[in-house]
Amino acid sequence: MNHFTYRGNELFAEEVPVREIAGEVGTPLYIYSHATLTRHYNVFDGALSDIDHLVCYSVKANSNIAVLRTLAKLGSGFDIVSGGELYRVLLAGGDPHKVVFSGVGKSDDEIEFALENDILMFNVESEEELEVIDQIAGKLGKKAPVSFRINPDVDPKTHPYISTGLSKNKFGIPSDYALEIYEKALKLKNIEVVGIDAHIGSQLTQVSPFIEAMEKLLRLIEKIEKLGVSIKYFDIGGGLGIRYRDENPPHPEEYASEIKKLLGDRKIKMIFEPGRVIVGNAGIFVTKVLYTKKTPLKNFIIVDGAMNDLIRPALYGAHHEISPVVLDQKRGKIIADIVGPICESDDFFAREREIEKVGRGDFLAIFSAGAYGFSMASNYNSRPRVAEVMVKGSEYAIIRQRETYPELVWNEKIPSFLR
Ligand code: LLP
C-alpha cells in the first residue's frame, strides 16, 4: 500500500496534487511520501515484534538525509557500504551503535571512520579484510566487532546482477571455509567476534531462498559456537521484493512468520537489512513530455528524464508502471517507447508500452522509483541531478535542490599548463 493515488483524474502524493509539485519544483524530480515510508518501516518492524531484532535500513536504496532522518526517528538502524553512507547516517541523526558495515571492499579510511564512530559491527567478507580491520583497530586502541558474511550458495531466483548468494558471486566467505576464519579471528587481539551474516540477493519474490540460507547458517552457528564463541547477532541481510507490476512477493508478515518458525526458541538477535521494501513504493519519478515522434516502426514519447536519473530499466530491463499525472481517457491510447534525451539506445523507461496519447508538456509519473532511483543517478551527458521532494500530509519540502550548471563543474579545474 502506498500514498500515491488518483483522485478522479489527478494523481496525488498524500494530500498534494503531483501536478502542483511538478509545476512548482520543475521536472524531472523524485517525490517521496513520508506516510508510505513510515508505514512500510512499521509494517516490516512490527511483523518481527516477537523476535529479538534490529532493522538496519539499507542506505544504498535511498540515501537522502531526510529519508534517513525519517527512519532514524522510527528507531531504525542502518546498513552501510561506504564511508559516505556513514557520513550521511550521522548527519541525519542516526545512531552509529545501530550501524552494520557491509561490502566486499572497505577501504582503510572507511574502516577507521567506522571504528572511530563505534558502529555495531563490520560484516567481513575476506581473510585479508579481517587482518586489515585488526591492524587498524590496534592502531586506534579499539576492539573491532565483526561478523562474517557467509556465502551460503543459495539461488535467490532473481535478476543475475542482483544475485549475491551463489558460490560464483564475489560476495562473502564460502561456507566450507567459515570455521577456519572464525578460528583465525578468535586469535586476533583487536577483534571481537559477534555475529554471522548473509545477504543472498535483492528483489526476492519467494521466502524459500531466505529460509534455505538461514538453515545453512544455523547449522554453521552450532559448529562455530563449539569453538567457544557466542554468536550474538544473526544478520540475514535484505532482499525482500516489492510489486513493480504483477510480482507477488511475500508480505513481511509471511516472511517474519517463516523466520520465527525456523528460529524456534533460540536466543539470538536477528538483524535485517531491508532497502527496497521500505522505500521502493514510497517514491515516484516525475518527468515531462518534451516531444512525441512517430517513425514508420514506432511511436516515441521523449521525456525530460533519462537513464542517468533512473537507470533501472536500462540496466536491468526493469519494469516500472508509467502513467500520466493527469488522466484524460478521451484522448485514447497508443503503444509507444518512452525514452530520454541521452545518446544511448538503452535510454528508455519503457518499450512498447500502452499509454494514453500524451503530448508536449504533459507530466508522467514513473512508479516504484523510491529505491535505487536517485541513489544510482549520475551526471552522464552533463545532466544536473534532479530535485527530490518529500510530502507529508498536505505539506511538502524540497529535500534536495536540483543541481545547477556551476555545481556540475564546481570541483573541476583547468591546470596552469593549459592557461
Ligand atoms: N544488504 C546488502 C549487503 C546489500 O548488498 C543490499 C543490496 C541490501 C542489504 C538491500 O537489499 P534490498 O532489501 O534493497 O533488496 N540496484 C539494484 C539493487 C541492488 C541491491 C544491492 N544490494 C536494483 O535497482 O534493483
GROMACS .gro file of C-alpha atoms and ligand atoms in nm:
model
  444
    1MET     CA    1   0.000   0.000   0.000
    2ASN     CA    2   0.126   0.347  -0.080
    3HIS     CA    3   0.003   0.704  -0.077
    4PHE     CA    4   0.030   0.780  -0.449
    5THR     CA    5  -0.330   0.754  -0.564
    6TYR     CA    6  -0.558   0.901  -0.826
    7ARG     CA    7  -0.846   1.114  -0.708
    8GLY     CA    8  -1.066   1.143  -1.011
    9ASN     CA    9  -0.823   1.202  -1.294
   10GLU     CA   10  -0.549   1.353  -1.089
   11LEU     CA   11  -0.253   1.183  -0.919
   12PHE     CA   12  -0.193   1.284  -0.558
   13ALA     CA   13   0.108   1.234  -0.334
   14GLU     CA   14  -0.069   1.206   0.003
   15GLU     CA   15  -0.280   1.526   0.009
   16VAL     CA   16  -0.092   1.715  -0.262
   17PRO     CA   17  -0.159   1.705  -0.637
   18VAL     CA   18   0.157   1.584  -0.811
   19ARG     CA   19   0.091   1.836  -1.089
   20GLU     CA   20   0.124   2.118  -0.839
   21ILE     CA   21   0.463   1.996  -0.711
   22ALA     CA   22   0.594   1.934  -1.063
   23GLY     CA   23   0.475   2.279  -1.168
   24GLU     CA   24   0.648   2.450  -0.880
   25VAL     CA   25   0.967   2.249  -0.845
   26GLY     CA   26   1.010   2.168  -1.213
   27THR     CA   27   1.089   1.833  -1.371
   28PRO     CA   28   1.239   1.581  -1.365
   29LEU     CA   29   1.203   1.515  -0.995
   30TYR     CA   30   1.157   1.246  -0.735
   31ILE     CA   31   0.869   1.266  -0.489
   32TYR     CA   32   0.869   1.059  -0.169
   33SER     CA   33   0.575   1.002   0.062
   34HIS     CA   34   0.654   1.030   0.432
   35ALA     CA   35   0.341   0.833   0.527
   36THR     CA   36   0.434   0.546   0.296
   37LEU     CA   37   0.790   0.535   0.424
   38THR     CA   38   0.667   0.529   0.782
   39ARG     CA   39   0.405   0.267   0.708
   40HIS     CA   40   0.649   0.036   0.530
   41TYR     CA   41   0.901   0.063   0.812
   42ASN     CA   42   0.637  -0.001   1.079
   43VAL     CA   43   0.486  -0.297   0.892
   44PHE     CA   44   0.828  -0.457   0.850
   45ASP     CA   45   0.946  -0.386   1.204
   46GLY     CA   46   0.606  -0.475   1.351
   47ALA     CA   47   0.597  -0.812   1.175
   48LEU     CA   48   0.916  -0.902   1.361
   49SER     CA   49   0.795  -0.786   1.701
   50ASP     CA   50   0.805  -1.138   1.854
   51ILE     CA   51   1.168  -1.180   1.755
   52ASP     CA   52   1.460  -1.007   1.924
   53HIS     CA   53   1.570  -0.799   1.626
   54LEU     CA   54   1.713  -0.479   1.480
   55VAL     CA   55   1.611  -0.336   1.144
   56CYS     CA   56   1.909  -0.178   0.970
   57TYR     CA   57   1.768   0.004   0.667
   58SER     CA   58   1.999  -0.040   0.370
   59VAL     CA   59   2.113   0.313   0.293
   60LYS     CA   60   2.212   0.241  -0.066
   61ALA     CA   61   1.846   0.208  -0.167
   62ASN     CA   62   1.782   0.575  -0.099
   63SER     CA   63   2.031   0.779   0.093
   64ASN     CA   64   1.872   1.123   0.108
   65ILE     CA   65   1.929   1.255   0.460
   66ALA     CA   66   1.559   1.340   0.503
   67VAL     CA   67   1.472   0.977   0.427
   68LEU     CA   68   1.739   0.862   0.673
   69ARG     CA   69   1.612   1.105   0.937
   70THR     CA   70   1.255   0.974   0.894
   71LEU     CA   71   1.376   0.620   0.955
   72ALA     CA   72   1.613   0.714   1.239
   73LYS     CA   73   1.320   0.876   1.419
   74LEU     CA   74   1.130   0.549   1.389
   75GLY     CA   75   1.420   0.372   1.561
   76SER     CA   76   1.581   0.220   1.256
   77GLY     CA   77   1.945   0.120   1.240
   78PHE     CA   78   2.138   0.136   0.914
   79ASP     CA   79   2.325  -0.096   0.681
   80ILE     CA   80   2.604   0.096   0.511
   81VAL     CA   81   2.855   0.007   0.240
   82SER     CA   82   3.079   0.313   0.242
   83GLY     CA   83   3.219   0.596   0.448
   84GLY     CA   84   2.993   0.832   0.257
   85GLU     CA   85   2.688   0.640   0.373
   86LEU     CA   86   2.811   0.652   0.734
   87TYR     CA   87   2.861   1.026   0.699
   88ARG     CA   88   2.501   1.062   0.581
   89VAL     CA   89   2.367   0.847   0.865
   90LEU     CA   90   2.548   1.057   1.124
   91LEU     CA   91   2.431   1.380   0.963
   92ALA     CA   92   2.073   1.254   0.966
   93GLY     CA   93   2.093   1.181   1.338
   94GLY     CA   94   2.120   0.802   1.301
   95ASP     CA   95   2.265   0.603   1.590
   96PRO     CA   96   2.613   0.469   1.499
   97HIS     CA   97   2.567   0.186   1.750
   98LYS     CA   98   2.293   0.059   1.522
   99VAL     CA   99   2.509   0.060   1.208
  100VAL     CA  100   2.633  -0.252   1.030
  101PHE     CA  101   2.903  -0.208   0.767
  102SER     CA  102   2.871  -0.444   0.469
  103GLY     CA  103   3.060  -0.473   0.141
  104VAL     CA  104   3.349  -0.663  -0.016
  105GLY     CA  105   3.585  -0.369  -0.048
  106LYS     CA  106   3.603  -0.148   0.260
  107SER     CA  107   3.897   0.093   0.235
  108ASP     CA  108   4.135   0.162   0.525
  109ASP     CA  109   3.993   0.512   0.567
  110GLU     CA  110   3.639   0.381   0.578
  111ILE     CA  111   3.731   0.118   0.838
  112GLU     CA  112   3.896   0.384   1.051
  113PHE     CA  113   3.597   0.618   1.022
  114ALA     CA  114   3.361   0.337   1.126
  115LEU     CA  115   3.578   0.234   1.422
  116GLU     CA  116   3.603   0.592   1.542
  117ASN     CA  117   3.225   0.606   1.547
  118ASP     CA  118   3.181   0.275   1.733
  119ILE     CA  119   2.950   0.107   1.486
  120LEU     CA  120   2.766  -0.212   1.586
  121MET     CA  121   2.967  -0.443   1.359
  122PHE     CA  122   3.160  -0.499   1.039
  123ASN     CA  123   3.028  -0.771   0.812
  124VAL     CA  124   3.365  -0.905   0.699
  125GLU     CA  125   3.394  -1.068   0.359
  126SER     CA  126   3.754  -1.196   0.339
  127GLU     CA  127   4.051  -1.304   0.545
  128GLU     CA  128   4.257  -1.011   0.423
  129GLU     CA  129   3.985  -0.767   0.527
  130LEU     CA  130   3.983  -0.927   0.874
  131GLU     CA  131   4.358  -0.872   0.906
  132VAL     CA  132   4.330  -0.508   0.798
  133ILE     CA  133   4.047  -0.439   1.044
  134ASP     CA  134   4.255  -0.600   1.320
  135GLN     CA  135   4.555  -0.378   1.238
  136ILE     CA  136   4.355  -0.056   1.216
  137ALA     CA  137   4.165  -0.133   1.537
  138GLY     CA  138   4.501  -0.198   1.707
  139LYS     CA  139   4.633   0.137   1.590
  140LEU     CA  140   4.326   0.312   1.730
  141GLY     CA  141   4.334   0.115   2.055
  142LYS     CA  142   3.992  -0.035   1.982
  143LYS     CA  143   3.842  -0.380   1.957
  144ALA     CA  144   3.653  -0.420   1.630
  145PRO     CA  145   3.319  -0.603   1.648
  146VAL     CA  146   3.295  -0.836   1.349
  147SER     CA  147   3.064  -1.087   1.196
  148PHE     CA  148   3.144  -1.283   0.883
  149ARG     CA  149   2.937  -1.270   0.572
  150ILE     CA  150   2.894  -1.628   0.463
  151ASN     CA  151   2.813  -1.716   0.106
  152PRO     CA  152   2.558  -1.995   0.151
  153ASP     CA  153   2.541  -2.089  -0.218
  154VAL     CA  154   2.166  -2.043  -0.244
  155ASP     CA  155   1.987  -1.936  -0.562
  156PRO     CA  156   1.776  -1.628  -0.482
  157LYS     CA  157   1.590  -1.664  -0.818
  158THR     CA  158   1.621  -1.300  -0.911
  159HIS     CA  159   1.798  -1.092  -1.178
  160PRO     CA  160   2.161  -1.213  -1.216
  161TYR     CA  161   2.304  -0.865  -1.149
  162ILE     CA  162   2.143  -0.859  -0.805
  163SER     CA  163   2.204  -1.223  -0.708
  164THR     CA  164   2.477  -1.236  -0.447
  165GLY     CA  165   2.445  -1.565  -0.261
  166LEU     CA  166   2.577  -1.810  -0.521
  167SER     CA  167   2.929  -1.952  -0.497
  168LYS     CA  168   3.022  -1.789  -0.827
  169ASN     CA  169   2.945  -1.440  -0.686
  170LYS     CA  170   3.219  -1.221  -0.539
  171PHE     CA  171   3.037  -1.189  -0.207
  172GLY     CA  172   3.104  -1.349   0.129
  173ILE     CA  173   3.316  -1.630   0.257
  174PRO     CA  174   3.246  -1.983   0.127
  175SER     CA  175   3.065  -2.189   0.395
  176ASP     CA  176   3.334  -2.458   0.381
  177TYR     CA  177   3.591  -2.205   0.493
  178ALA     CA  178   3.378  -2.046   0.765
  179LEU     CA  179   3.507  -2.239   1.067
  180GLU     CA  180   3.864  -2.168   0.971
  181ILE     CA  181   3.808  -1.794   0.954
  182TYR     CA  182   3.621  -1.785   1.286
  183GLU     CA  183   3.911  -1.976   1.443
  184LYS     CA  184   4.154  -1.728   1.300
  185ALA     CA  185   3.950  -1.431   1.422
  186LEU     CA  186   3.948  -1.568   1.777
  187LYS     CA  187   4.324  -1.542   1.784
  188LEU     CA  188   4.334  -1.176   1.680
  189LYS     CA  189   4.384  -0.930   1.964
  190ASN     CA  190   4.181  -0.643   1.828
  191ILE     CA  191   3.884  -0.838   1.701
  192GLU     CA  192   3.568  -0.931   1.885
  193VAL     CA  193   3.358  -1.191   1.705
  194VAL     CA  194   2.992  -1.101   1.749
  195GLY     CA  195   2.793  -1.247   1.465
  196ILE     CA  196   2.724  -1.412   1.137
  197ASP     CA  197   2.575  -1.262   0.822
  198ALA     CA  198   2.442  -1.342   0.477
  199HIS     CA  199   2.277  -1.140   0.202
  200ILE     CA  200   2.174  -1.357  -0.090
  201GLY     CA  201   2.025  -1.106  -0.330
  202SER     CA  202   1.768  -0.839  -0.394
  203GLN     CA  203   1.406  -0.829  -0.517
  204LEU     CA  204   1.334  -1.183  -0.395
  205THR     CA  205   0.976  -1.286  -0.453
  206GLN     CA  206   0.979  -1.609  -0.252
  207VAL     CA  207   1.057  -1.685   0.112
  208SER     CA  208   1.220  -2.023   0.047
  209PRO     CA  209   1.569  -1.897  -0.054
  210PHE     CA  210   1.588  -1.692   0.269
  211ILE     CA  211   1.490  -1.999   0.471
  212GLU     CA  212   1.736  -2.219   0.287
  213ALA     CA  213   2.017  -1.971   0.360
  214MET     CA  214   1.914  -1.938   0.724
  215GLU     CA  215   1.905  -2.315   0.773
  216LYS     CA  216   2.259  -2.339   0.639
  217LEU     CA  217   2.377  -2.059   0.865
  218LEU     CA  218   2.203  -2.203   1.172
  219ARG     CA  219   2.391  -2.530   1.118
  220LEU     CA  220   2.711  -2.329   1.093
  221ILE     CA  221   2.632  -2.134   1.409
  222GLU     CA  222   2.615  -2.462   1.604
  223LYS     CA  223   2.959  -2.558   1.479
  224ILE     CA  224   3.104  -2.211   1.542
  225GLU     CA  225   2.971  -2.199   1.897
  226LYS     CA  226   3.154  -2.524   1.967
  227LEU     CA  227   3.473  -2.321   1.917
  228GLY     CA  228   3.375  -2.127   2.226
  229VAL     CA  229   3.234  -1.813   2.062
  230SER     CA  230   2.885  -1.694   2.125
  231ILE     CA  231   2.711  -1.559   1.818
  232LYS     CA  232   2.510  -1.260   1.938
  233TYR     CA  233   2.385  -1.135   1.604
  234PHE     CA  234   2.245  -1.323   1.309
  235ASP     CA  235   2.218  -1.082   1.016
  236ILE     CA  236   2.016  -1.221   0.727
  237GLY     CA  237   2.063  -0.917   0.501
  238GLY     CA  238   1.793  -0.754   0.292
  239GLY     CA  239   1.634  -0.858  -0.030
  240LEU     CA  240   1.261  -0.883   0.023
  241GLY     CA  241   1.099  -0.788  -0.308
  242ILE     CA  242   0.819  -0.548  -0.394
  243ARG     CA  243   0.548  -0.536  -0.658
  244TYR     CA  244   0.655  -0.340  -0.965
  245ARG     CA  245   0.396  -0.498  -1.198
  246ASP     CA  246   0.245  -0.836  -1.117
  247GLU     CA  247   0.500  -0.987  -0.881
  248ASN     CA  248   0.363  -1.143  -0.564
  249PRO     CA  249   0.639  -1.106  -0.310
  250PRO     CA  250   0.573  -1.240   0.039
  251HIS     CA  251   0.421  -0.990   0.279
  252PRO     CA  252   0.660  -0.903   0.567
  253GLU     CA  253   0.421  -1.095   0.799
  254GLU     CA  254   0.472  -1.413   0.598
  255TYR     CA  255   0.849  -1.359   0.578
  256ALA     CA  256   0.863  -1.296   0.954
  257SER     CA  257   0.645  -1.592   1.045
  258GLU     CA  258   0.861  -1.835   0.843
  259ILE     CA  259   1.170  -1.697   1.014
  260LYS     CA  260   1.004  -1.723   1.355
  261LYS     CA  261   0.918  -2.088   1.289
  262LEU     CA  262   1.274  -2.164   1.195
  263LEU     CA  263   1.426  -1.991   1.497
  264GLY     CA  264   1.200  -2.161   1.750
  265ASP     CA  265   1.312  -2.057   2.097
  266ARG     CA  266   1.674  -1.998   2.003
  267LYS     CA  267   1.820  -1.691   2.175
  268ILE     CA  268   1.985  -1.477   1.911
  269LYS     CA  269   1.934  -1.121   1.794
  270MET     CA  270   1.828  -1.109   1.430
  271ILE     CA  271   1.942  -0.822   1.210
  272PHE     CA  272   1.760  -0.732   0.888
  273GLU     CA  273   1.888  -0.502   0.616
  274PRO     CA  274   1.581  -0.414   0.408
  275GLY     CA  275   1.613  -0.141   0.147
  276ARG     CA  276   1.368  -0.173  -0.140
  277VAL     CA  277   1.075  -0.299   0.067
  278ILE     CA  278   1.092   0.013   0.283
  279VAL     CA  279   1.141   0.280   0.021
  280GLY     CA  280   1.066   0.133  -0.326
  281ASN     CA  281   0.698   0.213  -0.340
  282ALA     CA  282   0.739   0.525  -0.128
  283GLY     CA  283   0.872   0.719  -0.425
  284ILE     CA  284   0.780   0.820  -0.779
  285PHE     CA  285   0.980   0.983  -1.053
  286VAL     CA  286   0.805   1.261  -1.241
  287THR     CA  287   0.908   1.361  -1.588
  288LYS     CA  288   0.765   1.588  -1.858
  289VAL     CA  289   0.695   1.506  -2.219
  290LEU     CA  290   0.925   1.710  -2.442
  291TYR     CA  291   0.826   1.572  -2.780
  292THR     CA  292   0.636   1.290  -2.942
  293LYS     CA  293   0.751   1.139  -3.265
  294LYS     CA  294   0.624   0.872  -3.499
  295THR     CA  295   0.852   0.669  -3.721
  296PRO     CA  296   0.740   0.401  -3.968
  297LEU     CA  297   0.810   0.143  -3.697
  298LYS     CA  298   0.727   0.307  -3.367
  299ASN     CA  299   0.582   0.583  -3.157
  300PHE     CA  300   0.828   0.757  -2.930
  301ILE     CA  301   0.746   0.970  -2.629
  302ILE     CA  302   1.056   1.173  -2.549
  303VAL     CA  303   1.068   1.294  -2.190
  304ASP     CA  304   1.300   1.521  -1.992
  305GLY     CA  305   1.408   1.244  -1.751
  306ALA     CA  306   1.670   0.994  -1.859
  307MET     CA  307   1.870   0.685  -1.771
  308ASN     CA  308   2.112   0.896  -1.566
  309ASP     CA  309   1.820   0.986  -1.336
  310LEU     CA  310   1.664   0.639  -1.312
  311ILE     CA  311   1.880   0.364  -1.457
  312ARG     CA  312   1.681   0.054  -1.359
  313PRO     CA  313   1.506  -0.002  -1.694
  314ALA     CA  314   1.830   0.045  -1.889
  315LEU     CA  315   2.046  -0.161  -1.654
  316TYR     CA  316   1.821  -0.449  -1.557
  317GLY     CA  317   1.540  -0.426  -1.813
  318ALA     CA  318   1.329  -0.341  -1.507
  319HIS     CA  319   0.959  -0.270  -1.541
  320HIS     CA  320   0.813   0.044  -1.383
  321GLU     CA  321   0.449   0.136  -1.421
  322ILE     CA  322   0.407   0.470  -1.600
  323SER     CA  323   0.101   0.688  -1.632
  324PRO     CA  324   0.007   1.048  -1.695
  325VAL     CA  325  -0.014   1.261  -1.381
  326VAL     CA  326  -0.346   1.391  -1.513
  327LEU     CA  327  -0.553   1.130  -1.691
  328ASP     CA  328  -0.773   1.205  -1.990
  329GLN     CA  329  -0.932   0.893  -2.130
  330LYS     CA  330  -1.086   1.080  -2.421
  331ARG     CA  331  -0.750   1.106  -2.596
  332GLY     CA  332  -0.723   0.729  -2.648
  333LYS     CA  333  -0.419   0.505  -2.618
  334ILE     CA  334  -0.110   0.427  -2.820
  335ILE     CA  335   0.176   0.182  -2.796
  336ALA     CA  336   0.499   0.375  -2.753
  337ASP     CA  337   0.858   0.368  -2.634
  338ILE     CA  338   0.908   0.618  -2.353
  339VAL     CA  339   1.262   0.744  -2.388
  340GLY     CA  340   1.500   1.007  -2.252
  341PRO     CA  341   1.731   1.255  -2.425
  342ILE     CA  342   2.058   1.065  -2.368
  343CYS     CA  343   2.266   0.948  -2.662
  344GLU     CA  344   2.230   0.576  -2.597
  345SER     CA  345   1.967   0.344  -2.731
  346ASP     CA  346   1.912   0.193  -2.388
  347ASP     CA  347   1.799   0.529  -2.256
  348PHE     CA  348   1.441   0.418  -2.212
  349PHE     CA  349   1.187   0.392  -1.933
  350ALA     CA  350   0.954   0.159  -2.119
  351ARG     CA  351   0.935  -0.012  -2.454
  352GLU     CA  352   0.621  -0.098  -2.648
  353ARG     CA  353   0.410   0.030  -2.361
  354GLU     CA  354   0.040   0.106  -2.390
  355ILE     CA  355  -0.021   0.458  -2.264
  356GLU     CA  356  -0.264   0.745  -2.311
  357LYS     CA  357  -0.178   0.963  -2.609
  358VAL     CA  358   0.012   1.227  -2.414
  359GLY     CA  359   0.166   1.538  -2.569
  360ARG     CA  360   0.427   1.806  -2.512
  361GLY     CA  361   0.414   1.948  -2.158
  362ASP     CA  362   0.224   1.657  -2.000
  363PHE     CA  363   0.369   1.510  -1.682
  364LEU     CA  364   0.425   1.136  -1.649
  365ALA     CA  365   0.465   0.951  -1.320
  366ILE     CA  366   0.704   0.657  -1.310
  367PHE     CA  367   0.606   0.447  -1.011
  368SER     CA  368   0.804   0.237  -0.761
  369ALA     CA  369   1.106   0.460  -0.809
  370GLY     CA  370   1.191   0.526  -0.443
  371ALA     CA  371   1.460   0.256  -0.424
  372TYR     CA  372   1.772   0.259  -0.638
  373GLY     CA  373   1.640   0.562  -0.826
  374PHE     CA  374   1.813   0.879  -0.716
  375SER     CA  375   2.080   0.681  -0.532
  376MET     CA  376   2.203   0.541  -0.865
  377ALA     CA  377   2.176   0.871  -1.053
  378SER     CA  378   2.476   1.019  -1.232
  379ASN     CA  379   2.564   1.332  -1.426
  380TYR     CA  380   2.606   1.149  -1.756
  381ASN     CA  381   2.562   1.382  -2.055
  382SER     CA  382   2.630   1.665  -1.806
  383ARG     CA  383   2.276   1.650  -1.683
  384PRO     CA  384   2.232   1.815  -1.343
  385ARG     CA  385   2.095   1.568  -1.090
  386VAL     CA  386   1.725   1.619  -1.031
  387ALA     CA  387   1.539   1.759  -0.733
  388GLU     CA  388   1.392   1.543  -0.458
  389VAL     CA  389   1.079   1.632  -0.266
  390MET     CA  390   0.921   1.479   0.044
  391VAL     CA  391   0.547   1.507   0.101
  392LYS     CA  392   0.393   1.478   0.446
  393GLY     CA  393   0.016   1.516   0.452
  394SER     CA  394  -0.065   1.842   0.282
  395GLU     CA  395   0.289   1.979   0.320
  396TYR     CA  396   0.587   1.922   0.102
  397ALA     CA  397   0.950   2.026   0.104
  398ILE     CA  398   1.243   2.010  -0.134
  399ILE     CA  399   1.487   1.769   0.029
  400ARG     CA  400   1.746   1.807  -0.245
  401GLN     CA  401   1.776   2.104  -0.474
  402ARG     CA  402   1.814   2.043  -0.843
  403GLU     CA  403   2.182   2.080  -0.932
  404THR     CA  404   2.285   2.390  -1.120
  405TYR     CA  405   2.535   2.420  -1.407
  406PRO     CA  406   2.804   2.575  -1.181
  407GLU     CA  407   2.754   2.285  -0.938
  408LEU     CA  408   2.821   2.044  -1.222
  409VAL     CA  409   3.177   2.172  -1.253
  410TRP     CA  410   3.249   2.330  -0.914
  411ASN     CA  411   3.531   2.089  -0.834
  412GLU     CA  412   3.686   2.073  -1.181
  413LYS     CA  413   3.991   2.276  -1.268
  414ILE     CA  414   4.185   2.389  -1.573
  415PRO     CA  415   4.553   2.329  -1.481
  416SER     CA  416   4.808   2.607  -1.517
  417PHE     CA  417   4.974   2.435  -1.814
  418LEU     CA  418   4.656   2.486  -2.015
  419ARG     CA  419   4.618   2.852  -1.935
  420LLP     N1  420   2.230  -0.569   0.238
  420LLP     C1  421   2.328  -0.582   0.148
  420LLP     C2  422   2.459  -0.635   0.191
  420LLP     C3  423   2.305  -0.549   0.014
  420LLP     O1  424   2.403  -0.564  -0.075
  420LLP     C4  425   2.179  -0.499  -0.025
  420LLP     C5  426   2.152  -0.461  -0.164
  420LLP     C6  427   2.080  -0.484   0.074
  420LLP     C7  428   2.109  -0.522   0.204
  420LLP     C8  429   1.944  -0.429   0.044
  420LLP     O2  430   1.873  -0.510  -0.043
  420LLP     P1  431   1.718  -0.481  -0.074
  420LLP     O3  432   1.643  -0.506   0.054
  420LLP     O4  433   1.705  -0.341  -0.119
  420LLP     O5  434   1.684  -0.577  -0.179
  420LLP     N2  435   2.033  -0.159  -0.785
  420LLP     C9  436   1.957  -0.282  -0.778
  420LLP    C10  437   1.957  -0.343  -0.641
  420LLP    C11  438   2.096  -0.367  -0.586
  420LLP    C12  439   2.096  -0.427  -0.450
  420LLP    C13  440   2.230  -0.427  -0.391
  420LLP     N3  441   2.238  -0.473  -0.259
  420LLP    C14  442   1.817  -0.254  -0.829
  420LLP     O6  443   1.786  -0.141  -0.866
  420LLP     O7  444   1.734  -0.345  -0.836
   0.00000   0.00000   0.00000
